[in-house]
mmCIF file of C-alpha atoms and ligand atoms in Angstrom:
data_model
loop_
_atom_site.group_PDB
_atom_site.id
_atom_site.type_symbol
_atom_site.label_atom_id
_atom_site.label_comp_id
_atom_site.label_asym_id
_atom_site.label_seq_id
_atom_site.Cartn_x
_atom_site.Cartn_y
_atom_site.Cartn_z
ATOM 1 C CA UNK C 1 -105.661 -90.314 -1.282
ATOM 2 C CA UNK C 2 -106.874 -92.310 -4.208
ATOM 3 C CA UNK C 3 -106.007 -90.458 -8.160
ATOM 4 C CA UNK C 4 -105.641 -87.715 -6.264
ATOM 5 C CA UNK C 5 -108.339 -87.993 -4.129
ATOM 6 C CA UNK C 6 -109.474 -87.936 -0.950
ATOM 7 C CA UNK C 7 -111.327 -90.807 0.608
ATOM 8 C CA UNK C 8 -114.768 -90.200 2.047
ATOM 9 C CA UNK C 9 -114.965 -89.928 6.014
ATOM 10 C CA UNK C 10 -117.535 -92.599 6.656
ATOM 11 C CA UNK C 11 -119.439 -93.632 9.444
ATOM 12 C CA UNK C 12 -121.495 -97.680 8.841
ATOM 13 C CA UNK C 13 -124.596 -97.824 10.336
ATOM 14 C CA UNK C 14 -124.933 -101.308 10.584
ATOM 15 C CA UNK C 15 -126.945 -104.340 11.769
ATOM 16 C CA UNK C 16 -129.590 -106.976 10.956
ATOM 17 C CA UNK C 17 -132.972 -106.083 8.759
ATOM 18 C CA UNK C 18 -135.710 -104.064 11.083
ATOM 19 C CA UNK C 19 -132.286 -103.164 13.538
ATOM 20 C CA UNK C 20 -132.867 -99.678 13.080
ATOM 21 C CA UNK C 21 -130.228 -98.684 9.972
ATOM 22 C CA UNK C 22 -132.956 -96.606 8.128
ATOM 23 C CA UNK C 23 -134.101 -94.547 11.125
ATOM 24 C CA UNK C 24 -130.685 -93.856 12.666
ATOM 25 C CA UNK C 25 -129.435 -92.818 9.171
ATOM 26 C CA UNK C 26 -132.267 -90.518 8.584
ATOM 27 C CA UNK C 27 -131.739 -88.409 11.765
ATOM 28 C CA UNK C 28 -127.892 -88.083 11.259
ATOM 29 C CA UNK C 29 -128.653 -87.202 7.880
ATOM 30 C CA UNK C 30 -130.577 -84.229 9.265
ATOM 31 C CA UNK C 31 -127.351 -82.699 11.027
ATOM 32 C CA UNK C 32 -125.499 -80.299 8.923
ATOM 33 C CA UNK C 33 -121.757 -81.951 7.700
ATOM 34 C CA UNK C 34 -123.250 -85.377 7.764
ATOM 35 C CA UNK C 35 -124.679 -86.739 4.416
ATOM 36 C CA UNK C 36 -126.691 -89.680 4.959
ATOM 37 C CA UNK C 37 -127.295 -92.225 2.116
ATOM 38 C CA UNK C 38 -128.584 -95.638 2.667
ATOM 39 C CA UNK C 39 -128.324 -98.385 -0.332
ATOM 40 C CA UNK C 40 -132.136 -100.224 -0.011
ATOM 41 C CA UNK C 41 -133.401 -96.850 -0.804
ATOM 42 C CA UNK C 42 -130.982 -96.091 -4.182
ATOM 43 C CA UNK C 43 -132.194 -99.819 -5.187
ATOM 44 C CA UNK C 44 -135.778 -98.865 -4.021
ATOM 45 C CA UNK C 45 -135.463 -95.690 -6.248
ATOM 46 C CA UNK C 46 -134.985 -97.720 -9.750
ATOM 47 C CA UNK C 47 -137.081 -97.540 -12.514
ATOM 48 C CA UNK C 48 -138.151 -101.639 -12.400
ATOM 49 C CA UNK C 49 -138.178 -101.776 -15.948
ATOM 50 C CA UNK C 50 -134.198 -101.619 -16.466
ATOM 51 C CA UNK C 51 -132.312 -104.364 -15.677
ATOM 52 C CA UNK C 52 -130.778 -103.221 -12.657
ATOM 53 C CA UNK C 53 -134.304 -102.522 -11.505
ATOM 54 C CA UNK C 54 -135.422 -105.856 -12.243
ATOM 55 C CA UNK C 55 -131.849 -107.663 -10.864
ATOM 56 C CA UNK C 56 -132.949 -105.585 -7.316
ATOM 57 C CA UNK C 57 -136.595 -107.225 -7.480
ATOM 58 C CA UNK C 58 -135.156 -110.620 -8.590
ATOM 59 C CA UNK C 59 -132.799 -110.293 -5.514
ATOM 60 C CA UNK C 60 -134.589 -108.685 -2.987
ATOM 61 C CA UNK C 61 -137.727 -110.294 -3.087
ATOM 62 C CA UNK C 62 -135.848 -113.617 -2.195
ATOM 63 C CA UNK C 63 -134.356 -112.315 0.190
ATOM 64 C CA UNK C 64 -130.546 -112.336 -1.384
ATOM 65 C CA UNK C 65 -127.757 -109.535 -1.921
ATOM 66 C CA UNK C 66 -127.951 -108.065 -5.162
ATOM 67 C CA UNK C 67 -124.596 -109.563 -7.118
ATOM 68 C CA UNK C 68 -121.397 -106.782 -5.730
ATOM 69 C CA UNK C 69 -120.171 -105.624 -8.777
ATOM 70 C CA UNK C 70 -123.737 -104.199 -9.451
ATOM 71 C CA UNK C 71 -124.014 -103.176 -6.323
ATOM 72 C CA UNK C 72 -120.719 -101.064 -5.611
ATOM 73 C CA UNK C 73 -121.292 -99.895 -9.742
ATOM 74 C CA UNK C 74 -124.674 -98.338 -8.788
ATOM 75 C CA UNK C 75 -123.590 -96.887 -5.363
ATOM 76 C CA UNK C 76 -120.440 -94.879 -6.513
ATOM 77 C CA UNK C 77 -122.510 -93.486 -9.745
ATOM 78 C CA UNK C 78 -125.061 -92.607 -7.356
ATOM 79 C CA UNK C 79 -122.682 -90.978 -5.091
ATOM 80 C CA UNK C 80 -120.173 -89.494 -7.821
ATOM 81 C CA UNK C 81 -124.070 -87.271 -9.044
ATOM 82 C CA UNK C 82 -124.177 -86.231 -5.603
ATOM 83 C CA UNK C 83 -120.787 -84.779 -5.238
ATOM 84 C CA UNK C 84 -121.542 -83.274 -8.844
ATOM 85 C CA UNK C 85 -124.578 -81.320 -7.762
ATOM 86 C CA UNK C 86 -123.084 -80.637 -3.941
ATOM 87 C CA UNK C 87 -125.285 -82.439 -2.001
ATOM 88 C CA UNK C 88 -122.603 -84.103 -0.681
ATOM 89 C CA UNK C 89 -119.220 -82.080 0.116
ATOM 90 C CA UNK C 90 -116.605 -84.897 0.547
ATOM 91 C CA UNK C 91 -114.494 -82.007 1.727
ATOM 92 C CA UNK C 92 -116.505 -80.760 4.573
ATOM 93 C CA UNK C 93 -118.976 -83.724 5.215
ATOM 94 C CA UNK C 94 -119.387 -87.160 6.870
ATOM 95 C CA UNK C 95 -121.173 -90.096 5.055
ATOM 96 C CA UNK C 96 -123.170 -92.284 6.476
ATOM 97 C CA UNK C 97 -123.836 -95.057 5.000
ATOM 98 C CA UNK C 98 -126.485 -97.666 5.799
ATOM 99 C CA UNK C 99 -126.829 -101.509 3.835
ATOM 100 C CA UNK C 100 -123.385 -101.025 2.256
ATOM 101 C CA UNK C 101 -120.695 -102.711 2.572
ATOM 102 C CA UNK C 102 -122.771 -105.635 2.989
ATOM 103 C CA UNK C 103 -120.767 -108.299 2.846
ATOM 104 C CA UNK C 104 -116.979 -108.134 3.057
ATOM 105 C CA UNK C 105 -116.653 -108.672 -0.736
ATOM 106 C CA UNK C 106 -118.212 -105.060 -0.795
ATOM 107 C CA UNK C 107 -115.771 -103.754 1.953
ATOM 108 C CA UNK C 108 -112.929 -104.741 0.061
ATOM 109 C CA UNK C 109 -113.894 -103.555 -3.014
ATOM 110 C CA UNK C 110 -114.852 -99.901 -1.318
ATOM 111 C CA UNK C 111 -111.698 -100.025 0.935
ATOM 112 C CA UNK C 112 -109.890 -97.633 -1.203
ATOM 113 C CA UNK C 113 -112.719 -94.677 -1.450
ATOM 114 C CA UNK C 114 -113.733 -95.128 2.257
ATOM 115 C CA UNK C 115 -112.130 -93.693 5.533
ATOM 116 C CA UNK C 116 -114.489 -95.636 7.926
ATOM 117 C CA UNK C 117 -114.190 -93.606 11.080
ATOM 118 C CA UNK C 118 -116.350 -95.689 13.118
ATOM 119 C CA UNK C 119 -119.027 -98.512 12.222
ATOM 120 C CA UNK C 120 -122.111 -98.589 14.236
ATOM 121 C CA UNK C 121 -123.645 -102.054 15.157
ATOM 122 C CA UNK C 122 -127.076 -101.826 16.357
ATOM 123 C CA UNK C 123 -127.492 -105.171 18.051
ATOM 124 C CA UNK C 124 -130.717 -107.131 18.486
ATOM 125 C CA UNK C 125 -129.817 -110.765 19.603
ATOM 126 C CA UNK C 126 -133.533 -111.141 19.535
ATOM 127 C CA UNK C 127 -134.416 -112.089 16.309
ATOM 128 C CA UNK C 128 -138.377 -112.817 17.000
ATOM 129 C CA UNK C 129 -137.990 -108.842 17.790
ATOM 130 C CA UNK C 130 -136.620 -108.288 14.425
ATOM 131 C CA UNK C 131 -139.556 -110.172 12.656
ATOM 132 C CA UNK C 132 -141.922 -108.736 14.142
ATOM 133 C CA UNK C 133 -140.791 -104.748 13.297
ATOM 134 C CA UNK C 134 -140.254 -106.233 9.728
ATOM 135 C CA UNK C 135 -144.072 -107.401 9.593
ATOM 136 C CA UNK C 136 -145.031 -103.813 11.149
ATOM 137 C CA UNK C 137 -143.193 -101.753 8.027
ATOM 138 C CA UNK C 138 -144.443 -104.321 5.591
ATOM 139 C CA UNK C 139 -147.855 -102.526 6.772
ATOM 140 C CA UNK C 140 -146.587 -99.283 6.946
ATOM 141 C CA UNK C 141 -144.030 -98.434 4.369
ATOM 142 C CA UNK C 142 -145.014 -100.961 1.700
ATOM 143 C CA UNK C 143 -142.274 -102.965 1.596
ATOM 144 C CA UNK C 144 -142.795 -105.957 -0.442
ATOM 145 C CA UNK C 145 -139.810 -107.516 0.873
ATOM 146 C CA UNK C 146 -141.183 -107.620 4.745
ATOM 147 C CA UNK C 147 -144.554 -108.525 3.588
ATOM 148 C CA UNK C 148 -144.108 -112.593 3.824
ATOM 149 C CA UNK C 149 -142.235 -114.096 7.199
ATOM 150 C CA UNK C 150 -140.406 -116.692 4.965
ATOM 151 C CA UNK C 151 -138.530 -114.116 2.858
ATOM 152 C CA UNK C 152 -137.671 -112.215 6.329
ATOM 153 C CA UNK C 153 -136.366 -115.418 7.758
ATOM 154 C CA UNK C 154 -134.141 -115.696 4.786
ATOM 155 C CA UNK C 155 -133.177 -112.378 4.821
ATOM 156 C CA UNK C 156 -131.957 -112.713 8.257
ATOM 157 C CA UNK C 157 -129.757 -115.713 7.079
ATOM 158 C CA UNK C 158 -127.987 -113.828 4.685
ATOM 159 C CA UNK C 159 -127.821 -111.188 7.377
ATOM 160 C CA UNK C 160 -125.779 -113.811 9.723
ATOM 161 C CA UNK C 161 -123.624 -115.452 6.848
ATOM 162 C CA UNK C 162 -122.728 -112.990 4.439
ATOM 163 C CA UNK C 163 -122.913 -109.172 6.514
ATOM 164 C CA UNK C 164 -121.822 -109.897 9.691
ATOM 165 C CA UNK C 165 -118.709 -110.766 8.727
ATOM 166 C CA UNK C 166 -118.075 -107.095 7.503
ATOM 167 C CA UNK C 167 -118.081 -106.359 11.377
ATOM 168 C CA UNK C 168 -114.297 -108.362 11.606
ATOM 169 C CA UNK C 169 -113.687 -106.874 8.740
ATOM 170 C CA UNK C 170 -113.298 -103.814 10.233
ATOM 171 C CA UNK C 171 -112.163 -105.029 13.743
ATOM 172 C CA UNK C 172 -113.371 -104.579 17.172
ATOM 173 C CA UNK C 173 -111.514 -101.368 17.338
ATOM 174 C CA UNK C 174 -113.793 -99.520 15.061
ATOM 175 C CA UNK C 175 -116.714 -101.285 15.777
ATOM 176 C CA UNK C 176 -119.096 -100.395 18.695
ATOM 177 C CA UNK C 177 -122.257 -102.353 19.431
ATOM 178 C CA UNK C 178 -125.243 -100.674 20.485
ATOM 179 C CA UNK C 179 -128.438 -102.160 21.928
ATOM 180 C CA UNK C 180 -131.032 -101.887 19.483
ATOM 181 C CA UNK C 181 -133.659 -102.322 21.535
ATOM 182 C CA UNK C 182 -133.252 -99.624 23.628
ATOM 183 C CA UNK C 183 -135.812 -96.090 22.405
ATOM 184 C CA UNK C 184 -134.375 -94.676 19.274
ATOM 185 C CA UNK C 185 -133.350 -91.336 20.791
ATOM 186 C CA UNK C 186 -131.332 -93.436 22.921
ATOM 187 C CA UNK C 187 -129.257 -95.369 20.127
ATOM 188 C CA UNK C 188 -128.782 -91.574 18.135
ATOM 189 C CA UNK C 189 -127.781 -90.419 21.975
ATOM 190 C CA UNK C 190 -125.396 -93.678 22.061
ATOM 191 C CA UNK C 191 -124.284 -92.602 18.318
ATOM 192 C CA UNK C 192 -123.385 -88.767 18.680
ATOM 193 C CA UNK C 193 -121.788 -89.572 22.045
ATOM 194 C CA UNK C 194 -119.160 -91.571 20.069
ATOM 195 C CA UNK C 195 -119.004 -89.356 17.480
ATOM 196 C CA UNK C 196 -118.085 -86.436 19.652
ATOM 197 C CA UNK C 197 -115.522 -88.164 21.510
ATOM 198 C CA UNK C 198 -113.691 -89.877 18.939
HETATM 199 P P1 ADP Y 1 -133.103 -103.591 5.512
HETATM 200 O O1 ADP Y 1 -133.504 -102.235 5.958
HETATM 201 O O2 ADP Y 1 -134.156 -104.603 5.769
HETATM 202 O O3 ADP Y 1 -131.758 -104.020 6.015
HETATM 203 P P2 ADP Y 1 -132.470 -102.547 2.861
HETATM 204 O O4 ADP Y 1 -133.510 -101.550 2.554
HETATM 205 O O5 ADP Y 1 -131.133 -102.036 3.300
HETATM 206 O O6 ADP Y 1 -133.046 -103.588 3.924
HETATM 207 O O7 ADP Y 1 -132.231 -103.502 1.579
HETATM 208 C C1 ADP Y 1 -133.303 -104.170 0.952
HETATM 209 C C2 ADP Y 1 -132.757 -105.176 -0.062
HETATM 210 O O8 ADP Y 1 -131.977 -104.490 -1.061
HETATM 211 C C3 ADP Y 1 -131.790 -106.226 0.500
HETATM 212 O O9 ADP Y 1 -132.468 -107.332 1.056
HETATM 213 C C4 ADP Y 1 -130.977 -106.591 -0.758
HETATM 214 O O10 ADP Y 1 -131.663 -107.480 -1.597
HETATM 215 C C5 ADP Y 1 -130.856 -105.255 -1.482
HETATM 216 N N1 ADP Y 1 -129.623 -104.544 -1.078
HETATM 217 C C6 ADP Y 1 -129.538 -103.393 -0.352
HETATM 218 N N2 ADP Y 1 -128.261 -103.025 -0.153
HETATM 219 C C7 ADP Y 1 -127.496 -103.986 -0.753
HETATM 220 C C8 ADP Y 1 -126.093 -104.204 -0.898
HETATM 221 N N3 ADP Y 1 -125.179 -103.372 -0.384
HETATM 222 N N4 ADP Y 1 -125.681 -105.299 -1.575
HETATM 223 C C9 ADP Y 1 -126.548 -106.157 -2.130
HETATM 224 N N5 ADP Y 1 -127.876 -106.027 -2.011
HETATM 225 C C10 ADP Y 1 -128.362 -104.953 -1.333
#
């Protein structure tokens, strides 16, 4: 409990850029009790014009993290409106949260509002696989940030020195790796099979 409180039951979807986050977090999302929220989109949602906007294009278009305190600031207003309007029901649902914590900075600062029940690593050891996904949604889902292969190299550095980290963080007894490059039914199979038997 945190000022009376309770802390949100949390499941991390988590692994490199082009891993799968997005895609796995969308289909849980669609299960009643599970409230999906992923942070590239809230930053993705921004007007550009405020400064937070423009800090997220700054960032992101080199390839960096967007500064914590910013980060976790915009993530729990976001969250706090949707417990406000009931989208999300801390009481009855499961978050799951993609691209935050993502760095261990982040997961200490969001230690005390999140019960992580399990975190999800969707493993691709192949990083020339990774690139070349990235290219592929630069083309589909206009993302400037995929859209040149030197800022997806870079982002894949950050990737390996500042998030992965978060997965020791959290320990090898929450964490369970999953191959990413197995079909993407397979990886939500791999998911909700945990899920049900934890
Ligand atoms: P991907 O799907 O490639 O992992 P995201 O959509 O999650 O990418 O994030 C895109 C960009 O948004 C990141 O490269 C980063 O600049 C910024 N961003 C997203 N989440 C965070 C976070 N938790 N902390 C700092 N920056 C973030």
């Amino acid at each position: 409990m945190v000022d009376g409180r309770m802390k949100y039951g949390t499941y991390l979807i988590f692994g490199a850029p082009g891993a799968g986050k997005g895609t796995q977090g969308k289909v849980l999302g669609t299960i009643p009790r599970f409230f999906h929220c992923a942070c590239g989109d809230v930053f993705r949602s921004l007007d550009t014009r405020t400064p937070l906007g423009e800090a997220f294009l700054q960032y992101s278009s080199r390839g960096e993290l967007v500064p914590d305190e910013m980060t976790v600031r915009l993530w729990m207003a976001v969250i706090g409106d949707m417990v406000g309007s009931r989208k999300f029901k801390p009481d009855i649902d499961s978050l799951v949260l993609d691209g935050i914590p993502r760095n261990v900075r982040q997961a200490e600062i969001m230690r005390d509002i999140l019960e992580v029940k399990r975190v999800f690593h969707l493993s691709c050891p192949d990083r020339d696989a990774l690139v070349s996904r990235l290219k592929k949604r630069a083309l589909k889902e206009n993302r400037f940030d995929d859209a040149n292969e030197e800022t997806i190299r870079r982002r894949l550095i950050t990737y390996e020195n500042e998030s992965k980290p978060v997965l020791d963080f959290y320990g090898p007894g929450k964490v369970l790796n999953i191959d990413a490059t197995q079909p993407p039914v397979k990886v939500t199979y791999d998911i909700l099979t945990a899920i049900i038997n934890d």
